[in-house]
C-alpha atoms as a printed R data frame, in Angstrom:
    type eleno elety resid chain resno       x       y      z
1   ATOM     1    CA   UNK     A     1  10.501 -15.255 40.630
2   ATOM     2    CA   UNK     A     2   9.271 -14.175 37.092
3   ATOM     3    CA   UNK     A     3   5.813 -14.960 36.593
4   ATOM     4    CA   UNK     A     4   4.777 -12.823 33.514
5   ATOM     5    CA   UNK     A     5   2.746 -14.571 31.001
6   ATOM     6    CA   UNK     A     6   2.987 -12.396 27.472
7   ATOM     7    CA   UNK     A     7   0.400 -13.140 24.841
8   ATOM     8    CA   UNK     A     8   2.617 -11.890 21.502
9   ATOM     9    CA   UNK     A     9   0.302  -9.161 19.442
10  ATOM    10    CA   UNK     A    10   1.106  -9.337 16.174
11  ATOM    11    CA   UNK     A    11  -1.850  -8.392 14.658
12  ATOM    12    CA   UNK     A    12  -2.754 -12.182 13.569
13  ATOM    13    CA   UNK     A    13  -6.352 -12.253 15.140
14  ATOM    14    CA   UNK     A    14  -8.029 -14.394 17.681
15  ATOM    15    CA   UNK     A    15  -5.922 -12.508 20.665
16  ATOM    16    CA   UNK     A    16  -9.043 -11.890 22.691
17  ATOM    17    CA   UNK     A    17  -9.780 -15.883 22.845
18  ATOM    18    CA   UNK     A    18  -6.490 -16.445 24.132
19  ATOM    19    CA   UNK     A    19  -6.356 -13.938 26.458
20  ATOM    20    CA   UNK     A    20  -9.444 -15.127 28.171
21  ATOM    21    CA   UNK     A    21  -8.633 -18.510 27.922
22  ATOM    22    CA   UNK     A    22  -5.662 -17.562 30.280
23  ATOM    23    CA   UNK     A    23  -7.567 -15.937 32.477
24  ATOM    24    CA   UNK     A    24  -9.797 -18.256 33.273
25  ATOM    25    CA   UNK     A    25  -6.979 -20.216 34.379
26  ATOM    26    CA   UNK     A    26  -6.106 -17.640 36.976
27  ATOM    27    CA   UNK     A    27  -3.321 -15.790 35.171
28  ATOM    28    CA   UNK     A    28  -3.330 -12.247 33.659
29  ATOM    29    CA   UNK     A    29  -1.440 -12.391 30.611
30  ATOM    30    CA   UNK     A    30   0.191  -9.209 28.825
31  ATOM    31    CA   UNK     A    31  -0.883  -8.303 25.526
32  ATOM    32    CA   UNK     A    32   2.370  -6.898 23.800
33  ATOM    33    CA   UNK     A    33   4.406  -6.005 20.891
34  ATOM    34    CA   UNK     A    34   7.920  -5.012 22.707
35  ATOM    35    CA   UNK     A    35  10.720  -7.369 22.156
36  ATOM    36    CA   UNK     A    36  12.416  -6.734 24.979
37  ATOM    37    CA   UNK     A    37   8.812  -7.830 26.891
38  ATOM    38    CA   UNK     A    38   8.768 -10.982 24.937
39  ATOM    39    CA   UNK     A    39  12.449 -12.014 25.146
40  ATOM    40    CA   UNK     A    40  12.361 -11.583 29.130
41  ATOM    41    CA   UNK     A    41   9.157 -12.887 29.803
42  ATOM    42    CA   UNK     A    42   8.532 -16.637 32.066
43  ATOM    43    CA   UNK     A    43   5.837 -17.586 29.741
44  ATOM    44    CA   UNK     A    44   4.941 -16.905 25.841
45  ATOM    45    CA   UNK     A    45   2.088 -17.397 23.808
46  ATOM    46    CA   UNK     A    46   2.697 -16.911 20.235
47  ATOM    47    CA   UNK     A    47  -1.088 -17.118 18.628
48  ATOM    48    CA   UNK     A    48  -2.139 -16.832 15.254
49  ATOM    49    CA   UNK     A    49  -5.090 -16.709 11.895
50  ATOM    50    CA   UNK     A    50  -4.089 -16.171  8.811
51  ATOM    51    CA   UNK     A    51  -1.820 -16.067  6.249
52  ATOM    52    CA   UNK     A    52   1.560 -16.875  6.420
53  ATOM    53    CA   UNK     A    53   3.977 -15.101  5.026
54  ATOM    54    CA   UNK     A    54   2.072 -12.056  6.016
55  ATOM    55    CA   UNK     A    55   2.498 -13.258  9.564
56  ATOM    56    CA   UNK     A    56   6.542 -13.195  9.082
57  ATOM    57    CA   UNK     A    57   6.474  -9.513  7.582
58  ATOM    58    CA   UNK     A    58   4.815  -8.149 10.467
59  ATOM    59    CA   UNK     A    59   6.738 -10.095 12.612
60  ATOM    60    CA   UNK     A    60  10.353  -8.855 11.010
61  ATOM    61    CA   UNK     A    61   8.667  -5.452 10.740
62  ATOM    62    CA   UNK     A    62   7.868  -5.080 14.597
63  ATOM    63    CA   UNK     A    63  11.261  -6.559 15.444
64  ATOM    64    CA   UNK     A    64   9.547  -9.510 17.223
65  ATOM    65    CA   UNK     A    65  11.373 -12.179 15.298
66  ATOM    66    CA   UNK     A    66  14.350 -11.954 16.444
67  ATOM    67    CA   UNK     A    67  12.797 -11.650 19.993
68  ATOM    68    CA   UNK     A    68  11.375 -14.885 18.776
69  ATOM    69    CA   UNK     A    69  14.395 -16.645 17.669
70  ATOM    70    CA   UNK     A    70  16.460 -15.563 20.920
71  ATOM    71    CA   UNK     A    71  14.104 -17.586 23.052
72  ATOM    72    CA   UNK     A    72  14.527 -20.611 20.675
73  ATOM    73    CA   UNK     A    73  18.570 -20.440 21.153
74  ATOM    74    CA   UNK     A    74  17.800 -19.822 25.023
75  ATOM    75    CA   UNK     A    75  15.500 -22.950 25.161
76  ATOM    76    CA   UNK     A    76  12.674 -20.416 27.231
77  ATOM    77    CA   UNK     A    77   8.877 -21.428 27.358
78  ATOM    78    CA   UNK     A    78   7.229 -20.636 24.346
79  ATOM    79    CA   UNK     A    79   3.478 -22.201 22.871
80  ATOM    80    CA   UNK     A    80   3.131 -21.711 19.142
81  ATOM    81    CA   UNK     A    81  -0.764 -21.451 18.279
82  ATOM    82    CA   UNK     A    82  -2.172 -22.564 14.895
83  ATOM    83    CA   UNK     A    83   0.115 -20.275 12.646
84  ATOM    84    CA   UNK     A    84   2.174 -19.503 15.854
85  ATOM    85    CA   UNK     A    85   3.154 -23.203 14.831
86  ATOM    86    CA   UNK     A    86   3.796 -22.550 11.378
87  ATOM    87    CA   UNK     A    87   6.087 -19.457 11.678
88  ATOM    88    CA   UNK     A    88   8.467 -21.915 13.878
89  ATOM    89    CA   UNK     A    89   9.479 -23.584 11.188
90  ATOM    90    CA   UNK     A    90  12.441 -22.827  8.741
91  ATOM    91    CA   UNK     A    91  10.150 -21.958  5.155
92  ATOM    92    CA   UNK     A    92   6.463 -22.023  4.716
93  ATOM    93    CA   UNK     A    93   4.851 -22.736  1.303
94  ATOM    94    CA   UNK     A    94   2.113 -20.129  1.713
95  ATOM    95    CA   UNK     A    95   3.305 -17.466  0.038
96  ATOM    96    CA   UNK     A    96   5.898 -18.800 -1.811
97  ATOM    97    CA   UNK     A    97   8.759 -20.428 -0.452
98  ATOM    98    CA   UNK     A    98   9.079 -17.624  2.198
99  ATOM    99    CA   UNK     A    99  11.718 -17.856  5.352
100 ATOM   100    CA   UNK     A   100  10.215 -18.201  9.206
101 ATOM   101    CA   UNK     A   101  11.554 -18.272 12.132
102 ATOM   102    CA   UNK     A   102  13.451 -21.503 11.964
103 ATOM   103    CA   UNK     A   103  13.359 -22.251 15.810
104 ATOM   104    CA   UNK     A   104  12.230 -25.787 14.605
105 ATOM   105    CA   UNK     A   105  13.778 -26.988 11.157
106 ATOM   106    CA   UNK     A   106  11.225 -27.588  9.082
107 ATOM   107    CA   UNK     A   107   8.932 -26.990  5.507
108 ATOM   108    CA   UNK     A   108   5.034 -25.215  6.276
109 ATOM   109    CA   UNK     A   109   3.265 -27.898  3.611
110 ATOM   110    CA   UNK     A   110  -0.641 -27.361  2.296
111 ATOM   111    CA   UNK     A   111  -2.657 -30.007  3.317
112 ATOM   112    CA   UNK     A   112  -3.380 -32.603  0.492
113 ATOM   113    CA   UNK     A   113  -6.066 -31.811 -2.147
114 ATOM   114    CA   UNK     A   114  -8.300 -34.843 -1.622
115 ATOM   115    CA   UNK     A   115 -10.210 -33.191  1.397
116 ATOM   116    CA   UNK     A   116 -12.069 -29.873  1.675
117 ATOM   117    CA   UNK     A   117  -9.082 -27.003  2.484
118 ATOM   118    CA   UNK     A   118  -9.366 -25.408  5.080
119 ATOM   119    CA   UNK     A   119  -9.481 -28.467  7.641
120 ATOM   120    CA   UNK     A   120 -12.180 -27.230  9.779
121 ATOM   121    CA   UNK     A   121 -13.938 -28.296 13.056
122 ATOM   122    CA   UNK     A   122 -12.716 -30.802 16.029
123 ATOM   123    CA   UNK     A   123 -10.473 -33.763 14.959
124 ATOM   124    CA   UNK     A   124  -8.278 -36.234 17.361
125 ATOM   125    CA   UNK     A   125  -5.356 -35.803 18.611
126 ATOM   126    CA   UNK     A   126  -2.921 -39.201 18.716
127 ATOM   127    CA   UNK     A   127  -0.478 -38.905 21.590
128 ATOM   128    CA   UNK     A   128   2.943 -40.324 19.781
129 ATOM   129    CA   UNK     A   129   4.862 -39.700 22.796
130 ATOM   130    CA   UNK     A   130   4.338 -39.277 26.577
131 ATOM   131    CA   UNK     A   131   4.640 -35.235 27.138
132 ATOM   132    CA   UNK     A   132   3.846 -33.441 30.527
133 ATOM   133    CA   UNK     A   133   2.185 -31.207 27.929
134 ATOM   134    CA   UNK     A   134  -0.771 -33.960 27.894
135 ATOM   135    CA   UNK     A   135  -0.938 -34.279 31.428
136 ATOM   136    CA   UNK     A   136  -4.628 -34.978 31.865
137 ATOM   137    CA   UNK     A   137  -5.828 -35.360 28.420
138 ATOM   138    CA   UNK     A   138  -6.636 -38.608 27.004
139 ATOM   139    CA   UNK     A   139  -4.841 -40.255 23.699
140 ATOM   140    CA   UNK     A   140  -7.193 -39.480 21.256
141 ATOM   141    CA   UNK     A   141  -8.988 -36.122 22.123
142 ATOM   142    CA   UNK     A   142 -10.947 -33.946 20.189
143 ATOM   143    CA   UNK     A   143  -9.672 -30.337 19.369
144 ATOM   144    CA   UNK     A   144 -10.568 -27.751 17.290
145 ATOM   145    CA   UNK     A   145  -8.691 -26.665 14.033
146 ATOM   146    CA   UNK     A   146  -9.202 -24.363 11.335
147 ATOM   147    CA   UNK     A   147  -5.756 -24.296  8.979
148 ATOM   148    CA   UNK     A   148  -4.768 -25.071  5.278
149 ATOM   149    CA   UNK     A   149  -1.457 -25.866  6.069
150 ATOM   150    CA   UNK     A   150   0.602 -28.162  8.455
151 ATOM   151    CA   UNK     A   151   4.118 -28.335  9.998
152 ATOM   152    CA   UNK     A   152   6.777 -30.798  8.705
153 ATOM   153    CA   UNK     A   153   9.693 -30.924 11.310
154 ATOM   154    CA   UNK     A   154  12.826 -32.169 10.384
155 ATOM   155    CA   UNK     A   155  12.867 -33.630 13.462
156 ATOM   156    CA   UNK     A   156  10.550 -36.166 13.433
157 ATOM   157    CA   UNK     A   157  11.307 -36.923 17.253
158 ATOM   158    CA   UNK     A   158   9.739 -33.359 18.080
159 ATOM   159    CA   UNK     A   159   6.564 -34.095 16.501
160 ATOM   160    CA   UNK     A   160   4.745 -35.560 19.583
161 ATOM   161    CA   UNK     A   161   1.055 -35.360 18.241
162 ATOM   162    CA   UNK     A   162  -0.973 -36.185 14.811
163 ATOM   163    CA   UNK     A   163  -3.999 -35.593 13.300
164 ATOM   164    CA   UNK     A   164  -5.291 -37.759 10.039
165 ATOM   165    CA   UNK     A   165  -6.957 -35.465  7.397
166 ATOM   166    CA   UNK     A   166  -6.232 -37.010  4.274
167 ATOM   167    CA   UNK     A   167  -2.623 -37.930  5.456
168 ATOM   168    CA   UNK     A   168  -1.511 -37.420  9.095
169 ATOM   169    CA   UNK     A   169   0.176 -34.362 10.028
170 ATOM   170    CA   UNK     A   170   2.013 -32.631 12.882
171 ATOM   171    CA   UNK     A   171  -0.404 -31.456 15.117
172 ATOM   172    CA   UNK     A   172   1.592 -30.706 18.246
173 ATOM   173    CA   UNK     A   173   5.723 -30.599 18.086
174 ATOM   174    CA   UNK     A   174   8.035 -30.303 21.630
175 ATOM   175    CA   UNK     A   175  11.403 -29.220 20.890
176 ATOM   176    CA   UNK     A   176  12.829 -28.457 24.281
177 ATOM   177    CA   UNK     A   177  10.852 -25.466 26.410
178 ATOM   178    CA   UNK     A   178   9.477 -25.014 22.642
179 ATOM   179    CA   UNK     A   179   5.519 -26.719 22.198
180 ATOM   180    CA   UNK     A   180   3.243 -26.038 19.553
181 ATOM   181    CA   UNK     A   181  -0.271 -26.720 18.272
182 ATOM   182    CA   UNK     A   182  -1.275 -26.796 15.081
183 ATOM   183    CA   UNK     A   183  -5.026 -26.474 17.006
184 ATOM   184    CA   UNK     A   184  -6.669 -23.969 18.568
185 ATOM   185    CA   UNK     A   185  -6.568 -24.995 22.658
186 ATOM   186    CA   UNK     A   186  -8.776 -21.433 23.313
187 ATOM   187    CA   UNK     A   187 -11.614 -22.897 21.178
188 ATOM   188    CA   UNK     A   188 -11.269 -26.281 22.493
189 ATOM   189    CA   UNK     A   189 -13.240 -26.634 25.184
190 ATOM   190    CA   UNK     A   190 -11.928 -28.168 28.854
191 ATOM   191    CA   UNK     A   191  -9.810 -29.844 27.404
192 ATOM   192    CA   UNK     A   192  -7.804 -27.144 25.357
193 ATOM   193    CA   UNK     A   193  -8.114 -25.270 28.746
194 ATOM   194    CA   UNK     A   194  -5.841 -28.132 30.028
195 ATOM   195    CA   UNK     A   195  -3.913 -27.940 27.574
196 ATOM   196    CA   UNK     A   196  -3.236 -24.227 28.412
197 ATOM   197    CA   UNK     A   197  -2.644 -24.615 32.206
198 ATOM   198    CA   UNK     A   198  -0.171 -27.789 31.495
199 ATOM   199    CA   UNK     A   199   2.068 -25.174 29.690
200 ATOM   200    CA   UNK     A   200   1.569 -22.997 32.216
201 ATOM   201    CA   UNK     A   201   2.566 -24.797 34.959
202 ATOM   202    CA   UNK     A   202   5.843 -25.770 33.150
203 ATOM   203    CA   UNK     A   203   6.979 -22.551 32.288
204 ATOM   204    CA   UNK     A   204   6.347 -21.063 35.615
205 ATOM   205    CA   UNK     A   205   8.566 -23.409 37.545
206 ATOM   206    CA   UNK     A   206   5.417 -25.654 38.825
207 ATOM   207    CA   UNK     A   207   3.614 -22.725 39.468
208 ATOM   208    CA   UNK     A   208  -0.420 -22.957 39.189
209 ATOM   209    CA   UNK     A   209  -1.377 -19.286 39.429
């Protein structure tokens, strides 16, 4: 059975909190930048900082977006981080209008001007919808989030989490074997940990280790 985690290394920061965040759940994730690694693997983690339409050069240049976008057709496990959200969508407006991934239809929006940009420190997290995702985490938790812009789905079925921060946004999206969080479940204490090991568990089949 194929068990291999793969942490995507892009070169958007914060890799080292995810990888230990997955290996304090018992797993040993690969770090990689190989395509072929990331379209085969059980399990992906696509993290991210920064800025971007930065994010989606280096991602084009390294030949990992269309690694990307073939496990979006396939419907294969895949947890979008932060920007790793962002880059799902179809156009981001950091940057200037620039094209993404489009595994989830959608516009990148900056947050609204009447509150201090970046959005940063914990926040709740309202559970729209019932997800195996939250398994174990209670409506309403507090997770941490440092971001200037938000996701805006077509879909407004796949958003199954908000967060209120001068309007509420998308703060975690389920699209098939496609999640994403517009937080940061590595700096997030226990409960981000959960969060982790929930997507874990589905991707590998039920699998805990």
């Amino acid at each position: 059975m194929n068990t291999k985690i793969v942490i995507v290394d892009y070169g958007a920061g914060n890799l080292r909190s995810v990888v230990n965040a997955v290996r304090s759940l018992g797993h040993e994730p690969h770090l990689t930048a190989d395509p072929a690694e990331i379209t085969s693997a059980a399990a992906v983690i696509l993290p991210g900082v920064g800025e971007g339409s930065a994010a989606m050069t280096e991602l084009t240049r390294l030949g990992l977006a269309e690694a990307l976008q073939e496990r979006g057709k396939r419907n294969l496990p895949l947890l979008g981080v932060c920007l790793g959200l962002q880059v799902l969508m179809g156009t981001t407006e950091e940057g200037g209008d620039v094209p993404c991934l489009n595994i989830v239809p959608g516009l990148v929006r900056k947050l609204p001007e009447n509150h201090k940009i970046p959005h940063m420190g914990w926040n709740q997290v309202k559970q729209l919808r019932s997800h195996t995702i939250f398994e174990g985490i209670p409506d309403n938790a507090y997770f941490y989030f440092v971001h200037s812009y938000y996701a805006d789905p077509q879909d407004k079925t796949a958003v199954i989490g908000a967060t209120d921060y001068g309007e509420q946004f998308c703060s975690v999206l389920a699209q098939g074997s496609v999640i994403a969080t517009q937080f940061h479940p590595e700096k997030s204490g226990e409960t981000g940990l959960r969060l982790y090991g929930n997507f874990l568990r589905l991707a590998l089949g039920g699998r805990t280790c």
